[in-house]
Amino acid sequence: MATTRRQFLQGMAVTAGSLFTAGCANALDTGFPKDEWRPAYAELEEAGLLAGRIEQAYARLESCDICPHGCGVNRLRGEKGFCEAGARAVVHSHGPHFGEELPLVGRGGSGTIFFSHCNLRCVFCQNWPIAHLGHGREVDDARLADVMLDLQRRGCQNINVVTPTHFLPNILGAVRIALQQGLHLPLCYNTGGYDSVDSVRLLDGVVDIYLPDLKFMSPDESARYVVKGRGDYPDTAKAAILEMHRQVGDTVVSGDSIARRGLMIRHLVMPNQVAGTREFVDWMAANLPRETYVNIMSQYRVEHMAFDYQPIARAITSQEYVEAMEWAVAAGLTNLDTRSLANLEIHRRML
């Protein structure tokens, strides 16, 4: 017999010891006095809205339109679309990560959860065994909540869900379970940028920090370097980013310079201006506050299938990176990542 959405949700809830389809009647004690910072999801739960948001998200798996591919498969019945994800999340690894942006790291590191599969699958993917091949293990929402709580116990500064889009319902479910067991860290949504605005709206009041990529500015280039070409990537990512900023605004840090809320954008400089960096900084300056946190990254390397694409079959040059950063400064962007600025000086010396 086919599993209905409600049967699936109830099964997940019983496993977790929390019937989140029943709604929320009472405020939860998350360990934060009323006059101190609290994560967005705690406020949403207190308002009695988080459980309904979870059910809305799971409903979309019946004819999946969680991401812009809109495959229409019934993931609750085990059908799989482009991303090859099923009804439960697949996690490759988790742990403190010290290579993220400094406001996310602090002393304890960013609490990263690396999800398997991906709704983009770029030909130059540096994590292709995870994103393309799906290496990892399936977990229910209760186990995913345990992972979040483990990261908190280990002193991480946030819960950083990496490549989360296709597992959005599972993340919402796990956050509520973990909240009821004392989770109180900021939730960071670390995405490749191929997100629909409708799905991002499901995260309104749940996510504290958005960390999207804006990989390409040209439809032709995005279609060329993403498996099963997605020429709609630039417009889709830009619309999603604007909605993210509407929700969380600019980056807010605590007294110890740790990010608590806000939008932080990543852009990877690629050889031969494939990523459209000049267009990226111009778009940023025209559409978002110029103090928006921006990380212009220099770590492109030839990985996976990139060897087969001549324009990207080499590392970037120092000249290309210096030029990219100078465009950002000229565009008036005032909140450039600290490591980006340090890399700029290194590459200038190399010239």
mmCIF file of C-alpha atoms in Angstrom:
data_model
loop_
_atom_site.group_PDB
_atom_site.id
_atom_site.type_symbol
_atom_site.label_atom_id
_atom_site.label_comp_id
_atom_site.label_asym_id
_atom_site.label_seq_id
_atom_site.Cartn_x
_atom_site.Cartn_y
_atom_site.Cartn_z
ATOM 1 C CA MET A 1 0.000 0.000 0.000
ATOM 2 C CA ALA A 2 1.313 3.470 -0.877
ATOM 3 C CA THR A 3 2.351 5.660 2.032
ATOM 4 C CA THR A 4 0.281 8.816 2.413
ATOM 5 C CA ARG A 5 1.857 12.089 3.424
ATOM 6 C CA ARG A 6 0.175 12.024 6.838
ATOM 7 C CA GLN A 7 1.241 8.435 7.478
ATOM 8 C CA PHE A 8 4.801 9.357 6.565
ATOM 9 C CA LEU A 9 4.811 12.421 8.813
ATOM 10 C CA GLN A 10 3.300 10.503 11.714
ATOM 11 C CA GLY A 11 5.871 7.760 11.344
ATOM 12 C CA MET A 12 8.696 10.272 11.428
ATOM 13 C CA ALA A 13 7.142 11.997 14.442
ATOM 14 C CA VAL A 14 6.668 8.818 16.461
ATOM 15 C CA THR A 15 10.282 7.867 15.803
ATOM 16 C CA ALA A 16 11.320 11.239 17.141
ATOM 17 C CA GLY A 17 9.025 11.179 20.140
ATOM 18 C CA SER A 18 7.411 14.389 18.943
ATOM 19 C CA LEU A 19 4.116 14.534 17.060
ATOM 20 C CA PHE A 20 4.920 17.636 15.077
ATOM 21 C CA THR A 21 1.893 17.265 12.791
ATOM 22 C CA ALA A 22 -0.343 18.089 15.751
ATOM 23 C CA GLY A 23 0.844 21.670 15.980
ATOM 24 C CA CYS A 24 2.374 23.589 18.858
ATOM 25 C CA ALA A 25 0.294 24.613 21.837
ATOM 26 C CA ASN A 26 2.942 25.798 24.258
ATOM 27 C CA ALA A 27 6.092 27.861 24.142
ATOM 28 C CA LEU A 28 9.312 25.894 24.566
ATOM 29 C CA ASP A 29 12.134 26.592 26.994
ATOM 30 C CA THR A 30 15.184 26.815 24.728
ATOM 31 C CA GLY A 31 17.513 28.154 27.389
ATOM 32 C CA PHE A 32 17.331 31.811 26.316
ATOM 33 C CA PRO A 33 15.974 34.460 28.696
ATOM 34 C CA LYS A 34 13.425 36.691 27.011
ATOM 35 C CA ASP A 35 15.851 39.619 26.820
ATOM 36 C CA GLU A 36 18.560 37.658 24.981
ATOM 37 C CA TRP A 37 18.993 36.581 21.378
ATOM 38 C CA ARG A 38 16.955 33.577 20.291
ATOM 39 C CA PRO A 39 17.077 31.666 17.006
ATOM 40 C CA ALA A 40 14.360 32.449 14.506
ATOM 41 C CA TYR A 41 12.933 28.927 14.605
ATOM 42 C CA ALA A 42 12.325 29.216 18.369
ATOM 43 C CA GLU A 43 10.222 32.324 17.783
ATOM 44 C CA LEU A 44 8.277 30.578 15.005
ATOM 45 C CA GLU A 45 7.618 27.581 17.239
ATOM 46 C CA GLU A 46 6.446 29.844 20.059
ATOM 47 C CA ALA A 47 4.004 31.431 17.625
ATOM 48 C CA GLY A 48 2.635 27.951 16.840
ATOM 49 C CA LEU A 49 3.656 28.101 13.163
ATOM 50 C CA LEU A 50 6.639 25.795 12.790
ATOM 51 C CA ALA A 51 4.678 22.514 12.742
ATOM 52 C CA GLY A 52 2.444 23.768 9.934
ATOM 53 C CA ARG A 53 5.477 24.873 7.948
ATOM 54 C CA ILE A 54 6.907 21.349 8.216
ATOM 55 C CA GLU A 55 3.696 19.803 6.946
ATOM 56 C CA GLN A 56 3.586 22.243 4.022
ATOM 57 C CA ALA A 57 7.125 21.271 3.076
ATOM 58 C CA TYR A 58 6.483 17.538 3.245
ATOM 59 C CA ALA A 59 3.302 17.961 1.193
ATOM 60 C CA ARG A 60 5.446 19.196 -1.674
ATOM 61 C CA LEU A 61 7.309 15.878 -1.806
ATOM 62 C CA GLU A 62 4.155 14.156 -3.101
ATOM 63 C CA SER A 63 4.735 15.834 -6.459
ATOM 64 C CA CYS A 64 8.134 17.274 -5.772
ATOM 65 C CA ASP A 65 8.651 20.932 -6.590
ATOM 66 C CA ILE A 66 11.044 21.685 -3.731
ATOM 67 C CA CYS A 67 13.609 23.030 -6.198
ATOM 68 C CA PRO A 68 13.284 24.726 -9.606
ATOM 69 C CA HIS A 69 13.649 21.418 -11.465
ATOM 70 C CA GLY A 70 10.039 20.685 -10.467
ATOM 71 C CA CYS A 71 10.415 16.969 -11.272
ATOM 72 C CA GLY A 72 6.910 16.123 -10.006
ATOM 73 C CA VAL A 73 7.910 12.720 -8.593
ATOM 74 C CA ASN A 74 6.347 11.344 -5.418
ATOM 75 C CA ARG A 75 9.334 11.099 -3.105
ATOM 76 C CA LEU A 76 7.164 9.784 -0.262
ATOM 77 C CA ARG A 77 6.623 6.664 -2.396
ATOM 78 C CA GLY A 78 10.304 6.313 -3.169
ATOM 79 C CA GLU A 79 10.263 7.959 -6.595
ATOM 80 C CA LYS A 80 13.362 9.978 -7.453
ATOM 81 C CA GLY A 81 13.938 12.950 -9.715
ATOM 82 C CA PHE A 82 17.028 14.816 -10.880
ATOM 83 C CA CYS A 83 18.624 15.108 -7.427
ATOM 84 C CA GLU A 84 18.014 11.390 -6.706
ATOM 85 C CA ALA A 85 16.847 12.197 -3.172
ATOM 86 C CA GLY A 86 14.102 10.179 -1.545
ATOM 87 C CA ALA A 87 11.859 10.877 1.424
ATOM 88 C CA ARG A 88 14.631 10.844 4.021
ATOM 89 C CA ALA A 89 17.782 12.913 4.217
ATOM 90 C CA VAL A 90 21.152 11.428 3.295
ATOM 91 C CA VAL A 91 24.106 12.753 5.306
ATOM 92 C CA HIS A 92 27.719 12.283 4.284
ATOM 93 C CA SER A 93 29.403 13.742 7.368
ATOM 94 C CA HIS A 94 29.143 16.347 10.103
ATOM 95 C CA GLY A 95 31.504 18.185 12.404
ATOM 96 C CA PRO A 96 33.095 21.525 13.326
ATOM 97 C CA HIS A 97 34.443 23.297 10.238
ATOM 98 C CA PHE A 98 37.075 26.032 10.532
ATOM 99 C CA GLY A 99 37.356 26.903 6.849
ATOM 100 C CA GLU A 100 34.084 28.838 6.601
ATOM 101 C CA GLU A 101 33.783 32.620 6.747
ATOM 102 C CA LEU A 102 35.275 33.924 9.997
ATOM 103 C CA PRO A 103 31.957 35.252 11.417
ATOM 104 C CA LEU A 104 30.650 31.674 11.199
ATOM 105 C CA VAL A 105 33.678 30.013 12.779
ATOM 106 C CA GLY A 106 34.609 31.626 16.087
ATOM 107 C CA ARG A 107 36.390 29.342 18.541
ATOM 108 C CA GLY A 108 34.130 26.334 18.136
ATOM 109 C CA GLY A 109 33.882 26.172 14.367
ATOM 110 C CA SER A 110 30.824 26.144 12.147
ATOM 111 C CA GLY A 111 28.691 23.059 12.780
ATOM 112 C CA THR A 112 28.511 21.694 9.257
ATOM 113 C CA ILE A 113 26.208 18.920 8.065
ATOM 114 C CA PHE A 114 27.147 17.801 4.543
ATOM 115 C CA PHE A 115 24.125 16.431 2.704
ATOM 116 C CA SER A 116 24.505 13.995 -0.174
ATOM 117 C CA HIS A 117 23.151 14.562 -3.697
ATOM 118 C CA CYS A 118 22.587 17.987 -5.263
ATOM 119 C CA ASN A 119 20.131 19.780 -7.508
ATOM 120 C CA LEU A 120 22.910 21.368 -9.605
ATOM 121 C CA ARG A 121 25.867 19.003 -10.125
ATOM 122 C CA CYS A 122 28.362 21.437 -11.599
ATOM 123 C CA VAL A 123 30.993 19.844 -13.824
ATOM 124 C CA PHE A 124 33.750 21.390 -11.657
ATOM 125 C CA CYS A 125 32.259 20.228 -8.325
ATOM 126 C CA GLN A 126 34.902 19.812 -5.634
ATOM 127 C CA ASN A 127 32.623 17.518 -3.604
ATOM 128 C CA TRP A 128 31.498 15.339 -6.503
ATOM 129 C CA PRO A 129 31.612 11.988 -4.641
ATOM 130 C CA ILE A 130 28.991 13.451 -2.288
ATOM 131 C CA ALA A 131 26.996 15.657 -4.650
ATOM 132 C CA HIS A 132 27.113 13.575 -7.844
ATOM 133 C CA LEU A 133 27.489 10.018 -6.539
ATOM 134 C CA GLY A 134 25.452 10.442 -3.362
ATOM 135 C CA HIS A 135 27.888 8.883 -0.903
ATOM 136 C CA GLY A 136 26.373 9.013 2.567
ATOM 137 C CA ARG A 137 23.830 7.338 4.816
ATOM 138 C CA GLU A 138 20.100 7.799 5.097
ATOM 139 C CA VAL A 139 18.769 9.261 8.336
ATOM 140 C CA ASP A 140 15.304 10.030 9.642
ATOM 141 C CA ASP A 141 14.443 13.407 11.126
ATOM 142 C CA ALA A 142 15.121 12.211 14.674
ATOM 143 C CA ARG A 143 18.635 11.109 13.807
ATOM 144 C CA LEU A 144 19.253 14.372 11.946
ATOM 145 C CA ALA A 145 18.126 16.228 15.088
ATOM 146 C CA ASP A 146 20.648 14.196 17.087
ATOM 147 C CA VAL A 147 23.372 15.340 14.682
ATOM 148 C CA MET A 148 22.404 18.969 15.272
ATOM 149 C CA LEU A 149 22.478 18.506 19.031
ATOM 150 C CA ASP A 150 25.852 16.758 18.815
ATOM 151 C CA LEU A 151 27.288 19.787 17.009
ATOM 152 C CA GLN A 152 25.920 22.043 19.736
ATOM 153 C CA ARG A 153 27.449 19.847 22.462
ATOM 154 C CA ARG A 154 30.792 20.063 20.662
ATOM 155 C CA GLY A 155 30.776 23.856 20.968
ATOM 156 C CA CYS A 156 29.953 24.827 17.375
ATOM 157 C CA GLN A 157 28.756 28.374 16.705
ATOM 158 C CA ASN A 158 25.867 27.446 14.409
ATOM 159 C CA ILE A 159 24.147 24.623 12.544
ATOM 160 C CA ASN A 160 25.395 24.920 8.960
ATOM 161 C CA VAL A 161 23.360 22.762 6.565
ATOM 162 C CA VAL A 162 25.428 22.331 3.383
ATOM 163 C CA THR A 163 23.681 21.637 0.043
ATOM 164 C CA PRO A 164 20.307 21.578 1.824
ATOM 165 C CA THR A 165 17.744 22.436 -0.858
ATOM 166 C CA HIS A 166 16.480 18.960 -1.751
ATOM 167 C CA PHE A 167 16.209 18.021 1.936
ATOM 168 C CA LEU A 168 14.392 21.172 3.071
ATOM 169 C CA PRO A 169 11.415 19.293 4.650
ATOM 170 C CA ASN A 170 13.740 16.978 6.581
ATOM 171 C CA ILE A 171 15.776 19.909 7.908
ATOM 172 C CA LEU A 172 12.630 21.673 9.112
ATOM 173 C CA GLY A 173 11.419 18.524 10.843
ATOM 174 C CA ALA A 174 14.775 17.900 12.496
ATOM 175 C CA VAL A 175 15.101 21.498 13.690
ATOM 176 C CA ARG A 176 11.800 21.271 15.535
ATOM 177 C CA ILE A 177 12.740 17.976 17.167
ATOM 178 C CA ALA A 178 16.150 19.343 18.171
ATOM 179 C CA LEU A 179 14.596 22.583 19.457
ATOM 180 C CA GLN A 180 12.408 20.571 21.818
ATOM 181 C CA GLN A 181 15.596 18.991 23.168
ATOM 182 C CA GLY A 182 17.416 22.281 23.691
ATOM 183 C CA LEU A 183 18.865 23.381 20.346
ATOM 184 C CA HIS A 184 19.544 27.111 20.456
ATOM 185 C CA LEU A 185 22.165 27.804 17.762
ATOM 186 C CA PRO A 186 21.649 29.928 14.648
ATOM 187 C CA LEU A 187 20.599 27.927 11.598
ATOM 188 C CA CYS A 188 22.770 28.652 8.543
ATOM 189 C CA TYR A 189 21.382 27.657 5.130
ATOM 190 C CA ASN A 190 24.440 27.030 2.921
ATOM 191 C CA THR A 191 23.106 26.624 -0.611
ATOM 192 C CA GLY A 192 24.365 26.549 -4.191
ATOM 193 C CA GLY A 193 21.743 29.154 -5.028
ATOM 194 C CA TYR A 194 19.414 27.103 -7.224
ATOM 195 C CA ASP A 195 16.401 27.639 -4.968
ATOM 196 C CA SER A 196 12.855 28.588 -5.838
ATOM 197 C CA VAL A 197 11.399 31.644 -4.147
ATOM 198 C CA ASP A 198 8.426 29.555 -2.971
ATOM 199 C CA SER A 199 10.734 27.170 -1.128
ATOM 200 C CA VAL A 200 12.773 29.996 0.383
ATOM 201 C CA ARG A 201 9.517 31.437 1.718
ATOM 202 C CA LEU A 202 8.954 28.182 3.626
ATOM 203 C CA LEU A 203 12.150 29.057 5.501
ATOM 204 C CA ASP A 204 10.991 32.524 6.520
ATOM 205 C CA GLY A 205 11.244 32.697 10.292
ATOM 206 C CA VAL A 206 13.256 29.462 10.435
ATOM 207 C CA VAL A 207 16.660 30.328 8.983
ATOM 208 C CA ASP A 208 18.873 32.836 10.782
ATOM 209 C CA ILE A 209 21.757 33.042 8.294
ATOM 210 C CA TYR A 210 21.601 32.523 4.545
ATOM 211 C CA LEU A 211 24.856 31.585 2.823
ATOM 212 C CA PRO A 212 24.069 31.238 -0.909
ATOM 213 C CA ASP A 213 26.385 31.002 -3.879
ATOM 214 C CA LEU A 214 25.831 33.160 -6.903
ATOM 215 C CA LYS A 215 27.865 31.039 -9.296
ATOM 216 C CA PHE A 216 27.078 32.394 -12.746
ATOM 217 C CA MET A 217 25.716 35.598 -14.212
ATOM 218 C CA SER A 218 25.334 34.320 -17.779
ATOM 219 C CA PRO A 219 22.590 31.822 -18.733
ATOM 220 C CA ASP A 220 24.842 30.396 -21.454
ATOM 221 C CA GLU A 221 27.740 29.780 -19.071
ATOM 222 C CA SER A 222 25.506 28.225 -16.427
ATOM 223 C CA ALA A 223 23.954 25.915 -19.032
ATOM 224 C CA ARG A 224 27.433 24.891 -20.184
ATOM 225 C CA TYR A 225 28.896 24.027 -16.786
ATOM 226 C CA VAL A 226 25.958 22.473 -14.949
ATOM 227 C CA VAL A 227 24.968 18.874 -15.708
ATOM 228 C CA LYS A 228 21.774 18.863 -17.789
ATOM 229 C CA GLY A 229 22.358 22.590 -18.270
ATOM 230 C CA ARG A 230 20.396 25.052 -16.199
ATOM 231 C CA GLY A 231 20.361 28.264 -18.189
ATOM 232 C CA ASP A 232 17.803 29.646 -15.734
ATOM 233 C CA TYR A 233 20.334 29.540 -12.882
ATOM 234 C CA PRO A 234 21.278 33.268 -12.821
ATOM 235 C CA ASP A 235 17.742 34.639 -12.692
ATOM 236 C CA THR A 236 16.586 31.915 -10.300
ATOM 237 C CA ALA A 237 19.476 32.457 -7.879
ATOM 238 C CA LYS A 238 19.136 36.242 -7.949
ATOM 239 C CA ALA A 239 15.412 36.066 -7.145
ATOM 240 C CA ALA A 240 16.068 33.624 -4.290
ATOM 241 C CA ILE A 241 18.824 35.837 -2.864
ATOM 242 C CA LEU A 242 16.589 38.899 -2.875
ATOM 243 C CA GLU A 243 13.966 36.936 -0.927
ATOM 244 C CA MET A 244 16.641 35.756 1.523
ATOM 245 C CA HIS A 245 17.694 39.343 2.140
ATOM 246 C CA ARG A 246 14.090 40.401 2.629
ATOM 247 C CA GLN A 247 13.816 37.824 5.403
ATOM 248 C CA VAL A 248 17.059 38.299 7.328
ATOM 249 C CA GLY A 249 18.619 41.574 6.171
ATOM 250 C CA ASP A 250 22.305 42.369 6.511
ATOM 251 C CA THR A 251 24.683 40.392 8.682
ATOM 252 C CA VAL A 252 24.251 40.901 12.427
ATOM 253 C CA VAL A 253 27.104 39.811 14.697
ATOM 254 C CA SER A 254 27.334 39.341 18.453
ATOM 255 C CA GLY A 255 29.817 41.062 20.719
ATOM 256 C CA ASP A 256 32.389 38.386 19.921
ATOM 257 C CA SER A 257 31.987 39.002 16.151
ATOM 258 C CA ILE A 258 30.020 35.787 15.553
ATOM 259 C CA ALA A 259 27.228 35.982 12.975
ATOM 260 C CA ARG A 260 23.751 35.584 14.430
ATOM 261 C CA ARG A 261 21.602 36.620 11.503
ATOM 262 C CA GLY A 262 21.775 37.951 7.972
ATOM 263 C CA LEU A 263 22.764 37.301 4.384
ATOM 264 C CA MET A 264 26.298 36.317 3.374
ATOM 265 C CA ILE A 265 26.965 35.755 -0.348
ATOM 266 C CA ARG A 266 29.681 33.682 -2.000
ATOM 267 C CA HIS A 267 31.024 34.023 -5.514
ATOM 268 C CA LEU A 268 33.800 31.832 -6.936
ATOM 269 C CA VAL A 269 36.191 33.480 -9.381
ATOM 270 C CA MET A 270 36.686 31.160 -12.377
ATOM 271 C CA PRO A 271 39.146 31.160 -15.282
ATOM 272 C CA ASN A 272 38.433 33.311 -18.313
ATOM 273 C CA GLN A 273 35.664 35.260 -16.532
ATOM 274 C CA VAL A 274 33.325 32.278 -16.893
ATOM 275 C CA ALA A 275 31.489 33.152 -13.659
ATOM 276 C CA GLY A 276 30.861 36.762 -14.726
ATOM 277 C CA THR A 277 32.463 38.367 -11.685
ATOM 278 C CA ARG A 278 32.240 41.919 -12.983
ATOM 279 C CA GLU A 279 28.535 41.474 -13.654
ATOM 280 C CA PHE A 280 28.177 39.903 -10.201
ATOM 281 C CA VAL A 281 29.606 42.879 -8.305
ATOM 282 C CA ASP A 282 27.609 45.323 -10.419
ATOM 283 C CA TRP A 283 24.398 43.393 -9.699
ATOM 284 C CA MET A 284 25.208 43.323 -5.999
ATOM 285 C CA ALA A 285 25.789 47.073 -5.893
ATOM 286 C CA ALA A 286 22.571 47.785 -7.778
ATOM 287 C CA ASN A 287 20.229 45.388 -5.960
ATOM 288 C CA LEU A 288 21.438 44.951 -2.374
ATOM 289 C CA PRO A 289 22.906 47.233 0.284
ATOM 290 C CA ARG A 290 26.575 47.786 -0.413
ATOM 291 C CA GLU A 291 27.394 46.641 3.115
ATOM 292 C CA THR A 292 26.097 43.132 2.312
ATOM 293 C CA TYR A 293 28.697 40.533 3.319
ATOM 294 C CA VAL A 294 30.418 39.187 0.179
ATOM 295 C CA ASN A 295 33.054 36.480 -0.106
ATOM 296 C CA ILE A 296 34.790 36.546 -3.491
ATOM 297 C CA MET A 297 36.601 33.225 -3.436
ATOM 298 C CA SER A 298 39.929 32.334 -5.034
ATOM 299 C CA GLN A 299 40.015 28.583 -4.448
ATOM 300 C CA TYR A 300 38.823 27.337 -7.833
ATOM 301 C CA ARG A 301 40.620 24.158 -8.820
ATOM 302 C CA VAL A 302 40.175 21.733 -11.686
ATOM 303 C CA GLU A 303 38.021 18.898 -10.379
ATOM 304 C CA HIS A 304 35.764 16.121 -11.624
ATOM 305 C CA MET A 305 34.763 16.766 -15.264
ATOM 306 C CA ALA A 306 36.328 20.236 -15.533
ATOM 307 C CA PHE A 307 39.345 18.724 -17.303
ATOM 308 C CA ASP A 308 37.099 18.175 -20.332
ATOM 309 C CA TYR A 309 36.163 21.872 -20.625
ATOM 310 C CA GLN A 310 39.056 23.897 -22.011
ATOM 311 C CA PRO A 311 38.023 27.334 -20.630
ATOM 312 C CA ILE A 312 37.989 26.031 -17.031
ATOM 313 C CA ALA A 313 40.709 23.363 -17.264
ATOM 314 C CA ARG A 314 43.213 25.467 -15.324
ATOM 315 C CA ALA A 315 43.521 27.378 -12.069
ATOM 316 C CA ILE A 316 42.799 31.097 -11.973
ATOM 317 C CA THR A 317 45.724 33.479 -12.285
ATOM 318 C CA SER A 318 46.717 36.106 -9.737
ATOM 319 C CA GLN A 319 45.800 38.729 -12.317
ATOM 320 C CA GLU A 320 42.268 37.330 -12.574
ATOM 321 C CA TYR A 321 41.769 37.397 -8.809
ATOM 322 C CA VAL A 322 43.207 40.880 -8.316
ATOM 323 C CA GLU A 323 41.029 42.147 -11.147
ATOM 324 C CA ALA A 324 37.927 40.536 -9.565
ATOM 325 C CA MET A 325 38.571 42.127 -6.177
ATOM 326 C CA GLU A 326 39.307 45.516 -7.699
ATOM 327 C CA TRP A 327 35.971 45.357 -9.518
ATOM 328 C CA ALA A 328 34.272 44.701 -6.163
ATOM 329 C CA VAL A 329 35.957 47.703 -4.557
ATOM 330 C CA ALA A 330 35.160 49.900 -7.561
ATOM 331 C CA ALA A 331 31.502 48.837 -7.372
ATOM 332 C CA GLY A 332 31.394 50.181 -3.811
ATOM 333 C CA LEU A 333 30.997 46.879 -1.943
ATOM 334 C CA THR A 334 32.129 47.670 1.587
ATOM 335 C CA ASN A 335 31.813 44.383 3.496
ATOM 336 C CA LEU A 336 34.238 42.068 1.721
ATOM 337 C CA ASP A 337 35.294 38.878 3.461
ATOM 338 C CA THR A 338 38.477 39.246 5.542
ATOM 339 C CA ARG A 339 40.150 36.266 3.931
ATOM 340 C CA SER A 340 39.271 37.610 0.474
ATOM 341 C CA LEU A 341 41.091 40.829 1.316
ATOM 342 C CA ALA A 342 44.076 38.859 2.622
ATOM 343 C CA ASN A 343 44.131 36.798 -0.576
ATOM 344 C CA LEU A 344 44.031 40.002 -2.584
ATOM 345 C CA GLU A 345 47.274 41.161 -0.970
ATOM 346 C CA ILE A 346 48.907 37.778 -1.544
ATOM 347 C CA HIS A 347 48.007 37.790 -5.218
ATOM 348 C CA ARG A 348 49.142 41.383 -5.610
ATOM 349 C CA ARG A 349 52.553 40.408 -4.262
ATOM 350 C CA MET A 350 52.665 37.466 -6.653
ATOM 351 C CA LEU A 351 52.198 39.856 -9.554
#
